[in-house]
Amino acid sequence: MLKEFKIFIARGNVIDMAVGIIVGVAFTSIVKSLVNNLINPLIGLFIGRIDLSNLVLTVGDAQFKYGSFLNAVINFLIISFVVFLMVKAINTFRKKEDKKTETPSEEVMYLKEITELLKKNKE
């Protein structure tokens, strides 16, 4: 069982996933800092409050902390937009790479011509 676990861990996909998760967590903390320290104060200038996380609606004894919810929504939108841009860039790079591999080299073209001529001579 330990041997199977070592093989599983040594696979490239698992290591790539672990690196992705670590980078994702670090990126999330950067986005949270961006939202809390730059975007929220900017929004706060327009609504008159600097800290959105303190926005609370009190009904009876219940407190609805919609400011914290707004922070989470802003974080989500920024992270999802950056992920969208990254996926779009990767797809663009892959398309360029696919186009390069689709056009055969001159040598391949000559070899194809030779094989076609040989086929015609056999007939």
PDB file of C-alpha atoms in Angstrom:
ATOM      1  CA  MET A   1       0.000   0.000   0.000  1.00  0.00           C
ATOM      2  CA  LEU A   2       2.868   2.393   0.795  1.00  0.00           C
ATOM      3  CA  LYS A   3       4.432   1.604  -2.579  1.00  0.00           C
ATOM      4  CA  GLU A   4       1.193   2.466  -4.389  1.00  0.00           C
ATOM      5  CA  PHE A   5       0.973   5.707  -2.440  1.00  0.00           C
ATOM      6  CA  LYS A   6       4.524   6.663  -3.488  1.00  0.00           C
ATOM      7  CA  ILE A   7       3.644   5.975  -7.136  1.00  0.00           C
ATOM      8  CA  PHE A   8       0.464   8.025  -6.803  1.00  0.00           C
ATOM      9  CA  ILE A   9       2.276  10.978  -5.240  1.00  0.00           C
ATOM     10  CA  ALA A  10       5.104  10.859  -7.785  1.00  0.00           C
ATOM     11  CA  ARG A  11       2.703  11.271 -10.713  1.00  0.00           C
ATOM     12  CA  GLY A  12       3.005  14.574 -12.509  1.00  0.00           C
ATOM     13  CA  ASN A  13      -0.707  15.376 -12.264  1.00  0.00           C
ATOM     14  CA  VAL A  14      -0.758  15.212  -8.473  1.00  0.00           C
ATOM     15  CA  ILE A  15       2.316  17.402  -8.172  1.00  0.00           C
ATOM     16  CA  ASP A  16       0.909  19.876 -10.715  1.00  0.00           C
ATOM     17  CA  MET A  17      -2.348  19.987  -8.786  1.00  0.00           C
ATOM     18  CA  ALA A  18      -0.528  20.621  -5.501  1.00  0.00           C
ATOM     19  CA  VAL A  19       1.455  23.465  -7.061  1.00  0.00           C
ATOM     20  CA  GLY A  20      -1.781  24.894  -8.497  1.00  0.00           C
ATOM     21  CA  ILE A  21      -3.473  24.797  -5.114  1.00  0.00           C
ATOM     22  CA  ILE A  22      -0.540  26.477  -3.383  1.00  0.00           C
ATOM     23  CA  VAL A  23      -0.376  29.211  -6.020  1.00  0.00           C
ATOM     24  CA  GLY A  24      -4.163  29.583  -5.847  1.00  0.00           C
ATOM     25  CA  VAL A  25      -4.094  30.110  -2.094  1.00  0.00           C
ATOM     26  CA  ALA A  26      -1.320  32.675  -2.423  1.00  0.00           C
ATOM     27  CA  PHE A  27      -3.223  34.423  -5.217  1.00  0.00           C
ATOM     28  CA  THR A  28      -6.394  34.466  -3.116  1.00  0.00           C
ATOM     29  CA  SER A  29      -4.575  36.273  -0.316  1.00  0.00           C
ATOM     30  CA  ILE A  30      -3.304  38.842  -2.834  1.00  0.00           C
ATOM     31  CA  VAL A  31      -6.823  39.409  -4.145  1.00  0.00           C
ATOM     32  CA  LYS A  32      -8.219  39.740  -0.610  1.00  0.00           C
ATOM     33  CA  SER A  33      -5.588  42.335   0.137  1.00  0.00           C
ATOM     34  CA  LEU A  34      -6.418  44.153  -3.102  1.00  0.00           C
ATOM     35  CA  VAL A  35     -10.113  44.195  -2.266  1.00  0.00           C
ATOM     36  CA  ASN A  36      -9.719  45.131   1.411  1.00  0.00           C
ATOM     37  CA  ASN A  37      -6.969  47.716   0.993  1.00  0.00           C
ATOM     38  CA  LEU A  38      -7.650  49.308  -2.393  1.00  0.00           C
ATOM     39  CA  ILE A  39     -11.067  48.543  -3.848  1.00  0.00           C
ATOM     40  CA  ASN A  40     -13.156  48.799  -0.676  1.00  0.00           C
ATOM     41  CA  PRO A  41     -11.754  52.219   0.271  1.00  0.00           C
ATOM     42  CA  LEU A  42     -12.436  53.381  -3.282  1.00  0.00           C
ATOM     43  CA  ILE A  43     -16.036  52.160  -3.095  1.00  0.00           C
ATOM     44  CA  GLY A  44     -16.234  53.599   0.414  1.00  0.00           C
ATOM     45  CA  LEU A  45     -15.477  57.049  -0.943  1.00  0.00           C
ATOM     46  CA  PHE A  46     -18.667  56.904  -3.000  1.00  0.00           C
ATOM     47  CA  ILE A  47     -20.951  55.499  -0.303  1.00  0.00           C
ATOM     48  CA  GLY A  48     -19.417  57.444   2.590  1.00  0.00           C
ATOM     49  CA  ARG A  49     -17.899  54.496   4.447  1.00  0.00           C
ATOM     50  CA  ILE A  50     -14.334  53.342   4.128  1.00  0.00           C
ATOM     51  CA  ASP A  51     -14.750  49.795   5.505  1.00  0.00           C
ATOM     52  CA  LEU A  52     -17.431  47.782   3.722  1.00  0.00           C
ATOM     53  CA  SER A  53     -17.071  44.831   6.082  1.00  0.00           C
ATOM     54  CA  ASN A  54     -18.705  46.910   8.830  1.00  0.00           C
ATOM     55  CA  LEU A  55     -21.931  47.384   6.859  1.00  0.00           C
ATOM     56  CA  VAL A  56     -24.600  45.654   8.925  1.00  0.00           C
ATOM     57  CA  LEU A  57     -28.389  45.522   8.740  1.00  0.00           C
ATOM     58  CA  THR A  58     -29.939  44.933  12.157  1.00  0.00           C
ATOM     59  CA  VAL A  59     -33.454  43.516  12.419  1.00  0.00           C
ATOM     60  CA  GLY A  60     -34.399  42.813  16.010  1.00  0.00           C
ATOM     61  CA  ASP A  61     -31.560  40.809  17.508  1.00  0.00           C
ATOM     62  CA  ALA A  62     -30.329  39.526  14.141  1.00  0.00           C
ATOM     63  CA  GLN A  63     -27.447  41.194  12.352  1.00  0.00           C
ATOM     64  CA  PHE A  64     -27.026  40.768   8.605  1.00  0.00           C
ATOM     65  CA  LYS A  65     -23.400  41.522   7.702  1.00  0.00           C
ATOM     66  CA  TYR A  66     -23.938  42.322   4.057  1.00  0.00           C
ATOM     67  CA  GLY A  67     -20.647  44.260   3.909  1.00  0.00           C
ATOM     68  CA  SER A  68     -18.672  41.061   4.425  1.00  0.00           C
ATOM     69  CA  PHE A  69     -20.812  39.441   1.752  1.00  0.00           C
ATOM     70  CA  LEU A  70     -19.979  42.294  -0.642  1.00  0.00           C
ATOM     71  CA  ASN A  71     -16.274  41.725   0.073  1.00  0.00           C
ATOM     72  CA  ALA A  72     -16.660  38.035  -0.770  1.00  0.00           C
ATOM     73  CA  VAL A  73     -18.518  38.847  -4.002  1.00  0.00           C
ATOM     74  CA  ILE A  74     -15.824  41.310  -5.074  1.00  0.00           C
ATOM     75  CA  ASN A  75     -13.116  38.735  -4.268  1.00  0.00           C
ATOM     76  CA  PHE A  76     -14.948  36.103  -6.312  1.00  0.00           C
ATOM     77  CA  LEU A  77     -15.407  38.393  -9.304  1.00  0.00           C
ATOM     78  CA  ILE A  78     -11.750  39.418  -9.367  1.00  0.00           C
ATOM     79  CA  ILE A  79     -10.454  35.863  -8.965  1.00  0.00           C
ATOM     80  CA  SER A  80     -12.811  34.449 -11.590  1.00  0.00           C
ATOM     81  CA  PHE A  81     -11.927  37.246 -14.038  1.00  0.00           C
ATOM     82  CA  VAL A  82      -8.193  36.626 -13.611  1.00  0.00           C
ATOM     83  CA  VAL A  83      -8.699  32.867 -14.047  1.00  0.00           C
ATOM     84  CA  PHE A  84     -10.719  33.597 -17.209  1.00  0.00           C
ATOM     85  CA  LEU A  85      -7.863  35.730 -18.561  1.00  0.00           C
ATOM     86  CA  MET A  86      -5.327  33.014 -17.735  1.00  0.00           C
ATOM     87  CA  VAL A  87      -7.372  30.287 -19.453  1.00  0.00           C
ATOM     88  CA  LYS A  88      -7.900  32.535 -22.464  1.00  0.00           C
ATOM     89  CA  ALA A  89      -4.146  33.202 -22.710  1.00  0.00           C
ATOM     90  CA  ILE A  90      -3.335  29.504 -22.406  1.00  0.00           C
ATOM     91  CA  ASN A  91      -5.875  28.616 -25.101  1.00  0.00           C
ATOM     92  CA  THR A  92      -4.436  31.284 -27.412  1.00  0.00           C
ATOM     93  CA  PHE A  93      -0.955  29.898 -26.852  1.00  0.00           C
ATOM     94  CA  ARG A  94      -2.162  26.351 -27.557  1.00  0.00           C
ATOM     95  CA  LYS A  95      -3.852  27.439 -30.790  1.00  0.00           C
ATOM     96  CA  LYS A  96      -0.621  29.047 -31.983  1.00  0.00           C
ATOM     97  CA  GLU A  97       1.263  25.908 -31.034  1.00  0.00           C
ATOM     98  CA  ASP A  98      -1.263  23.718 -32.886  1.00  0.00           C
ATOM     99  CA  LYS A  99      -0.936  25.856 -36.024  1.00  0.00           C
ATOM    100  CA  LYS A 100       2.820  25.399 -35.941  1.00  0.00           C
ATOM    101  CA  THR A 101       2.483  21.630 -35.786  1.00  0.00           C
ATOM    102  CA  GLU A 102      -0.210  21.518 -38.478  1.00  0.00           C
ATOM    103  CA  THR A 103       1.956  22.944 -41.247  1.00  0.00           C
ATOM    104  CA  PRO A 104       4.307  20.193 -42.389  1.00  0.00           C
ATOM    105  CA  SER A 105       7.926  20.963 -43.103  1.00  0.00           C
ATOM    106  CA  GLU A 106       9.367  21.015 -46.620  1.00  0.00           C
ATOM    107  CA  GLU A 107      10.988  17.637 -46.017  1.00  0.00           C
ATOM    108  CA  VAL A 108       7.638  16.088 -45.160  1.00  0.00           C
ATOM    109  CA  MET A 109       6.092  17.614 -48.269  1.00  0.00           C
ATOM    110  CA  TYR A 110       8.878  16.185 -50.453  1.00  0.00           C
ATOM    111  CA  LEU A 111       8.473  12.777 -48.860  1.00  0.00           C
ATOM    112  CA  LYS A 112       4.730  12.873 -49.540  1.00  0.00           C
ATOM    113  CA  GLU A 113       5.379  13.755 -53.170  1.00  0.00           C
ATOM    114  CA  ILE A 114       7.862  10.899 -53.476  1.00  0.00           C
ATOM    115  CA  THR A 115       5.423   8.381 -51.976  1.00  0.00           C
ATOM    116  CA  GLU A 116       2.664   9.579 -54.298  1.00  0.00           C
ATOM    117  CA  LEU A 117       4.971   9.207 -57.307  1.00  0.00           C
ATOM    118  CA  LEU A 118       5.983   5.729 -56.172  1.00  0.00           C
ATOM    119  CA  LYS A 119       2.333   4.752 -55.807  1.00  0.00           C
ATOM    120  CA  LYS A 120       1.593   5.999 -59.317  1.00  0.00           C
ATOM    121  CA  ASN A 121       4.541   4.048 -60.754  1.00  0.00           C
ATOM    122  CA  LYS A 122       3.313   0.817 -59.135  1.00  0.00           C
ATOM    123  CA  GLU A 123      -0.067   1.183 -60.813  1.00  0.00           C
TER     124      GLU A 123
END
